[in-house]
mmCIF file of C-alpha atoms in Angstrom:
data_model
loop_
_atom_site.group_PDB
_atom_site.id
_atom_site.type_symbol
_atom_site.label_atom_id
_atom_site.label_comp_id
_atom_site.label_asym_id
_atom_site.label_seq_id
_atom_site.Cartn_x
_atom_site.Cartn_y
_atom_site.Cartn_z
ATOM 1 C CA UNK A 1 0.000 0.000 0.000
ATOM 2 C CA UNK A 2 1.248 3.527 -0.707
ATOM 3 C CA UNK A 3 2.387 5.608 2.222
ATOM 4 C CA UNK A 4 0.340 8.567 3.364
ATOM 5 C CA UNK A 5 2.907 10.863 1.795
ATOM 6 C CA UNK A 6 2.569 9.103 -1.562
ATOM 7 C CA UNK A 7 -1.226 9.217 -1.354
ATOM 8 C CA UNK A 8 -1.168 12.917 -0.478
ATOM 9 C CA UNK A 9 1.152 13.549 -3.402
ATOM 10 C CA UNK A 10 -1.225 11.814 -5.815
ATOM 11 C CA UNK A 11 -4.203 13.825 -4.552
ATOM 12 C CA UNK A 12 -2.205 17.061 -4.712
ATOM 13 C CA UNK A 13 -0.991 16.294 -8.232
ATOM 14 C CA UNK A 14 -4.530 15.535 -9.392
ATOM 15 C CA UNK A 15 -5.768 18.804 -7.903
ATOM 16 C CA UNK A 16 -2.996 20.670 -9.708
ATOM 17 C CA UNK A 17 -4.070 19.097 -12.999
ATOM 18 C CA UNK A 18 -7.696 20.109 -12.458
ATOM 19 C CA UNK A 19 -6.603 23.633 -11.558
ATOM 20 C CA UNK A 20 -4.456 23.803 -14.698
ATOM 21 C CA UNK A 21 -7.453 22.684 -16.745
ATOM 22 C CA UNK A 22 -9.653 25.387 -15.225
ATOM 23 C CA UNK A 23 -6.943 27.993 -15.843
ATOM 24 C CA UNK A 24 -6.663 26.981 -19.495
ATOM 25 C CA UNK A 25 -10.431 27.307 -19.915
ATOM 26 C CA UNK A 26 -10.225 30.793 -18.376
ATOM 27 C CA UNK A 27 -7.422 31.773 -20.768
ATOM 28 C CA UNK A 28 -9.395 30.485 -23.734
ATOM 29 C CA UNK A 29 -12.442 32.423 -22.566
ATOM 30 C CA UNK A 30 -10.372 35.606 -22.361
ATOM 31 C CA UNK A 31 -9.086 35.109 -25.893
ATOM 32 C CA UNK A 32 -12.608 34.548 -27.183
ATOM 33 C CA UNK A 33 -13.888 37.734 -25.527
ATOM 34 C CA UNK A 34 -11.088 39.711 -27.178
ATOM 35 C CA UNK A 35 -11.904 38.072 -30.517
ATOM 36 C CA UNK A 36 -15.537 39.207 -30.285
ATOM 37 C CA UNK A 37 -14.499 42.755 -29.426
ATOM 38 C CA UNK A 38 -11.947 42.884 -32.233
ATOM 39 C CA UNK A 39 -14.253 41.264 -34.759
ATOM 40 C CA UNK A 40 -16.946 43.819 -34.025
ATOM 41 C CA UNK A 41 -14.507 46.739 -34.127
ATOM 42 C CA UNK A 42 -13.170 45.505 -37.450
ATOM 43 C CA UNK A 43 -16.733 45.399 -38.742
ATOM 44 C CA UNK A 44 -17.856 48.801 -37.500
ATOM 45 C CA UNK A 45 -14.660 50.604 -38.454
ATOM 46 C CA UNK A 46 -14.003 48.524 -41.570
ATOM 47 C CA UNK A 47 -10.507 47.952 -40.227
ATOM 48 C CA UNK A 48 -8.860 45.420 -42.537
ATOM 49 C CA UNK A 49 -5.752 45.015 -40.374
ATOM 50 C CA UNK A 50 -7.779 44.246 -37.266
ATOM 51 C CA UNK A 51 -9.986 41.888 -39.258
ATOM 52 C CA UNK A 52 -6.931 39.968 -40.460
ATOM 53 C CA UNK A 53 -5.572 39.766 -36.911
ATOM 54 C CA UNK A 54 -8.905 38.455 -35.632
ATOM 55 C CA UNK A 55 -9.031 35.786 -38.321
ATOM 56 C CA UNK A 56 -5.479 34.689 -37.522
ATOM 57 C CA UNK A 57 -6.218 34.671 -33.773
ATOM 58 C CA UNK A 58 -8.954 32.094 -34.335
ATOM 59 C CA UNK A 59 -6.252 29.507 -34.990
ATOM 60 C CA UNK A 60 -4.934 30.034 -31.448
ATOM 61 C CA UNK A 61 -8.438 29.503 -30.082
ATOM 62 C CA UNK A 62 -8.745 26.265 -32.067
ATOM 63 C CA UNK A 63 -5.353 25.163 -30.731
ATOM 64 C CA UNK A 64 -6.497 25.819 -27.166
ATOM 65 C CA UNK A 65 -9.576 23.665 -27.665
ATOM 66 C CA UNK A 66 -7.403 20.789 -28.866
ATOM 67 C CA UNK A 67 -5.084 21.323 -25.900
ATOM 68 C CA UNK A 68 -8.009 21.160 -23.482
ATOM 69 C CA UNK A 69 -9.342 18.005 -25.144
ATOM 70 C CA UNK A 70 -5.905 16.407 -24.821
ATOM 71 C CA UNK A 71 -5.651 17.440 -21.164
ATOM 72 C CA UNK A 72 -9.074 15.963 -20.396
ATOM 73 C CA UNK A 73 -8.417 12.676 -22.182
ATOM 74 C CA UNK A 74 -5.066 12.348 -20.412
ATOM 75 C CA UNK A 75 -6.577 13.005 -16.983
ATOM 76 C CA UNK A 76 -9.400 10.508 -17.541
ATOM 77 C CA UNK A 77 -6.993 7.848 -18.785
ATOM 78 C CA UNK A 78 -4.483 8.255 -15.955
ATOM 79 C CA UNK A 79 -6.680 9.221 -13.002
ATOM 80 C CA UNK A 80 -9.958 7.445 -13.744
ATOM 81 C CA UNK A 81 -11.884 10.211 -11.946
ATOM 82 C CA UNK A 82 -15.362 9.702 -10.552
ATOM 83 C CA UNK A 83 -18.303 11.770 -9.348
ATOM 84 C CA UNK A 84 -17.693 15.535 -9.251
ATOM 85 C CA UNK A 85 -14.162 15.262 -10.651
ATOM 86 C CA UNK A 86 -15.376 13.413 -13.728
ATOM 87 C CA UNK A 87 -18.206 15.934 -14.082
ATOM 88 C CA UNK A 88 -15.675 18.780 -14.031
ATOM 89 C CA UNK A 89 -13.601 17.203 -16.782
ATOM 90 C CA UNK A 90 -16.552 16.401 -19.049
ATOM 91 C CA UNK A 91 -17.946 19.896 -18.508
ATOM 92 C CA UNK A 92 -14.588 21.400 -19.470
ATOM 93 C CA UNK A 93 -14.713 19.564 -22.802
ATOM 94 C CA UNK A 94 -18.169 20.965 -23.542
ATOM 95 C CA UNK A 95 -17.288 24.511 -22.472
ATOM 96 C CA UNK A 96 -14.174 24.470 -24.639
ATOM 97 C CA UNK A 97 -16.293 23.356 -27.590
ATOM 98 C CA UNK A 98 -18.742 26.232 -27.020
ATOM 99 C CA UNK A 99 -15.864 28.701 -26.798
ATOM 100 C CA UNK A 100 -14.392 27.372 -30.027
ATOM 101 C CA UNK A 101 -17.720 27.938 -31.759
ATOM 102 C CA UNK A 102 -17.889 31.488 -30.371
ATOM 103 C CA UNK A 103 -14.409 32.067 -31.753
ATOM 104 C CA UNK A 104 -15.711 30.986 -35.155
ATOM 105 C CA UNK A 105 -18.537 33.529 -34.869
ATOM 106 C CA UNK A 106 -16.015 36.280 -34.077
ATOM 107 C CA UNK A 107 -14.000 35.241 -37.121
ATOM 108 C CA UNK A 108 -17.118 35.480 -39.258
ATOM 109 C CA UNK A 109 -17.704 39.034 -38.018
ATOM 110 C CA UNK A 110 -14.182 39.935 -39.080
ATOM 111 C CA UNK A 111 -14.598 38.303 -42.484
ATOM 112 C CA UNK A 112 -17.868 40.143 -43.010
ATOM 113 C CA UNK A 113 -16.035 43.446 -42.528
ATOM 114 C CA UNK A 114 -13.837 42.598 -45.512
ATOM 115 C CA UNK A 115 -16.947 42.244 -47.670
ATOM 116 C CA UNK A 116 -18.079 45.712 -46.581
ATOM 117 C CA UNK A 117 -14.757 47.315 -47.410
ATOM 118 C CA UNK A 118 -15.225 50.568 -49.312
ATOM 119 C CA UNK A 119 -18.803 51.072 -48.089
ATOM 120 C CA UNK A 120 -19.610 54.018 -45.851
ATOM 121 C CA UNK A 121 -21.569 52.687 -42.880
ATOM 122 C CA UNK A 122 -24.067 55.116 -41.417
ATOM 123 C CA UNK A 123 -24.233 55.207 -37.589
ATOM 124 C CA UNK A 124 -27.918 54.237 -37.723
ATOM 125 C CA UNK A 125 -26.914 51.016 -39.445
ATOM 126 C CA UNK A 126 -24.348 49.799 -36.948
ATOM 127 C CA UNK A 127 -25.620 51.113 -33.594
ATOM 128 C CA UNK A 128 -27.840 48.050 -33.181
ATOM 129 C CA UNK A 129 -24.927 45.706 -33.878
ATOM 130 C CA UNK A 130 -22.771 47.621 -31.407
ATOM 131 C CA UNK A 131 -25.412 47.389 -28.670
ATOM 132 C CA UNK A 132 -26.035 43.717 -29.324
ATOM 133 C CA UNK A 133 -22.314 42.994 -29.110
ATOM 134 C CA UNK A 134 -22.170 44.634 -25.678
ATOM 135 C CA UNK A 135 -25.089 42.491 -24.513
ATOM 136 C CA UNK A 136 -23.682 39.152 -25.704
ATOM 137 C CA UNK A 137 -20.246 40.001 -24.300
ATOM 138 C CA UNK A 138 -21.835 40.536 -20.894
ATOM 139 C CA UNK A 139 -23.651 37.226 -21.263
ATOM 140 C CA UNK A 140 -20.449 35.406 -22.136
ATOM 141 C CA UNK A 141 -18.438 37.007 -19.341
ATOM 142 C CA UNK A 142 -21.107 36.256 -16.740
ATOM 143 C CA UNK A 143 -21.420 32.662 -17.981
ATOM 144 C CA UNK A 144 -17.663 32.139 -17.724
ATOM 145 C CA UNK A 145 -17.651 33.689 -14.240
ATOM 146 C CA UNK A 146 -20.477 31.359 -13.193
ATOM 147 C CA UNK A 147 -18.482 28.417 -14.530
ATOM 148 C CA UNK A 148 -15.246 29.485 -12.830
ATOM 149 C CA UNK A 149 -16.975 30.159 -9.497
ATOM 150 C CA UNK A 150 -19.342 27.182 -9.734
ATOM 151 C CA UNK A 151 -22.200 29.594 -9.065
ATOM 152 C CA UNK A 152 -25.503 27.888 -9.853
ATOM 153 C CA UNK A 153 -27.621 30.973 -9.131
ATOM 154 C CA UNK A 154 -25.534 33.116 -11.478
ATOM 155 C CA UNK A 155 -25.881 30.415 -14.137
ATOM 156 C CA UNK A 156 -29.656 30.626 -13.936
ATOM 157 C CA UNK A 157 -29.538 34.413 -14.227
ATOM 158 C CA UNK A 158 -27.516 34.201 -17.431
ATOM 159 C CA UNK A 159 -29.982 31.748 -18.927
ATOM 160 C CA UNK A 160 -32.924 33.925 -17.946
ATOM 161 C CA UNK A 161 -31.359 36.879 -19.772
ATOM 162 C CA UNK A 162 -31.122 34.968 -23.053
ATOM 163 C CA UNK A 163 -34.562 36.327 -23.923
ATOM 164 C CA UNK A 164 -33.005 39.817 -24.007
ATOM 165 C CA UNK A 165 -30.543 38.702 -26.675
ATOM 166 C CA UNK A 166 -33.309 37.127 -28.744
ATOM 167 C CA UNK A 167 -35.486 40.222 -28.419
ATOM 168 C CA UNK A 168 -32.630 42.505 -29.476
ATOM 169 C CA UNK A 169 -31.895 40.261 -32.456
ATOM 170 C CA UNK A 170 -35.545 40.421 -33.551
ATOM 171 C CA UNK A 171 -35.585 44.209 -33.143
ATOM 172 C CA UNK A 172 -32.369 44.617 -35.122
ATOM 173 C CA UNK A 173 -33.671 42.329 -37.872
ATOM 174 C CA UNK A 174 -36.783 44.479 -38.255
ATOM 175 C CA UNK A 175 -34.769 47.697 -38.174
ATOM 176 C CA UNK A 176 -32.368 46.588 -40.906
ATOM 177 C CA UNK A 177 -35.233 45.238 -42.994
ATOM 178 C CA UNK A 178 -36.886 48.648 -42.786
ATOM 179 C CA UNK A 179 -33.747 50.352 -44.094
ATOM 180 C CA UNK A 180 -33.664 47.903 -46.995
ATOM 181 C CA UNK A 181 -37.276 48.627 -47.886
ATOM 182 C CA UNK A 182 -36.761 52.380 -47.657
ATOM 183 C CA UNK A 183 -33.846 52.432 -50.080
ATOM 184 C CA UNK A 184 -32.685 49.512 -52.266
ATOM 185 C CA UNK A 185 -29.148 50.917 -52.098
ATOM 186 C CA UNK A 186 -29.077 49.785 -48.462
ATOM 187 C CA UNK A 187 -29.744 46.144 -49.309
ATOM 188 C CA UNK A 188 -26.115 45.000 -49.614
ATOM 189 C CA UNK A 189 -24.958 46.670 -46.404
ATOM 190 C CA UNK A 190 -27.978 45.614 -44.370
ATOM 191 C CA UNK A 191 -27.819 42.032 -45.619
ATOM 192 C CA UNK A 192 -24.254 41.721 -44.337
ATOM 193 C CA UNK A 193 -25.285 43.251 -41.023
ATOM 194 C CA UNK A 194 -28.174 40.800 -40.756
ATOM 195 C CA UNK A 195 -25.688 37.933 -40.969
ATOM 196 C CA UNK A 196 -23.606 39.641 -38.271
ATOM 197 C CA UNK A 197 -26.637 39.994 -36.026
ATOM 198 C CA UNK A 198 -27.350 36.281 -36.453
ATOM 199 C CA UNK A 199 -23.758 35.468 -35.481
ATOM 200 C CA UNK A 200 -24.151 37.565 -32.338
ATOM 201 C CA UNK A 201 -27.416 35.817 -31.503
ATOM 202 C CA UNK A 202 -25.644 32.474 -31.800
ATOM 203 C CA UNK A 203 -22.887 33.723 -29.484
ATOM 204 C CA UNK A 204 -25.640 34.423 -26.957
ATOM 205 C CA UNK A 205 -26.847 30.838 -27.368
ATOM 206 C CA UNK A 206 -23.366 29.484 -26.675
ATOM 207 C CA UNK A 207 -23.109 31.703 -23.585
ATOM 208 C CA UNK A 208 -26.357 30.130 -22.396
ATOM 209 C CA UNK A 209 -24.901 26.679 -23.069
ATOM 210 C CA UNK A 210 -21.890 27.514 -20.898
ATOM 211 C CA UNK A 211 -24.166 28.768 -18.124
ATOM 212 C CA UNK A 212 -26.197 25.551 -18.278
ATOM 213 C CA UNK A 213 -23.001 23.527 -18.050
ATOM 214 C CA UNK A 214 -21.875 25.629 -15.074
ATOM 215 C CA UNK A 215 -25.165 24.806 -13.349
ATOM 216 C CA UNK A 216 -24.661 21.100 -14.054
ATOM 217 C CA UNK A 217 -21.077 21.288 -12.801
ATOM 218 C CA UNK A 218 -22.191 22.645 -9.450
ATOM 219 C CA UNK A 219 -25.435 20.730 -8.917
ATOM 220 C CA UNK A 220 -25.056 17.566 -10.982
ATOM 221 C CA UNK A 221 -28.493 18.324 -12.462
ATOM 222 C CA UNK A 222 -29.698 19.725 -15.763
ATOM 223 C CA UNK A 223 -31.061 23.260 -15.709
ATOM 224 C CA UNK A 224 -34.759 22.960 -16.526
ATOM 225 C CA UNK A 225 -37.366 25.551 -17.460
ATOM 226 C CA UNK A 226 -39.049 24.951 -14.083
ATOM 227 C CA UNK A 227 -35.874 25.879 -12.218
ATOM 228 C CA UNK A 228 -35.445 29.020 -14.316
ATOM 229 C CA UNK A 229 -39.030 30.098 -13.651
ATOM 230 C CA UNK A 230 -38.655 29.405 -9.923
ATOM 231 C CA UNK A 231 -35.530 31.565 -9.890
ATOM 232 C CA UNK A 232 -37.398 34.403 -11.638
ATOM 233 C CA UNK A 233 -40.165 34.185 -9.043
ATOM 234 C CA UNK A 234 -37.695 34.285 -6.149
ATOM 235 C CA UNK A 235 -35.993 37.383 -7.574
ATOM 236 C CA UNK A 236 -39.318 39.214 -7.997
ATOM 237 C CA UNK A 237 -40.308 38.292 -4.448
#
């Protein structure tokens, strides 16, 4: 049988690996947040250099996802974790996948800016995109914080706010459609912005996914509509 010192060392080493995994997820989340900000700035300012940098940065995000997958597979193979430890590792895989998809959405925003190059964007056209970006960035940040802190209540709050993202997307869709109907010359610009709005809406969905996974990580249960409604009721009370 191993000595107490050997057993303590194994436990400590395992904890270090889990902490390193959590830190890597946090780093990936930070890179994704920057990618969204840069992708949107490239779009609104039609900044080709920033767009190119954002597109290139997506490769680093993809590399981090692969690194996290490798870390998780290695830990499972060597440690054979159970219960909450296994839940943490599986959740990390899912969160990394959501972050990778968000990185793809940021890259698409940057690529869309290249298609708008040479077009003068009126402030009325891009204000909605700018506001929606701020909203989904808050959603993503709060979801990642809930995941890092294992805060089930904060997870529910993020999920409850997803309706705000959907409502803003619907409003922006109608606004851009109105501009297109008013003047056919707006069709090209507004069509590109409609695709951008859809990308932002999907980022909001991935933020909700991360929040749901954070809830599962802490409670071991799936976040249901009943739990969300109960949480809304408790807040109003």
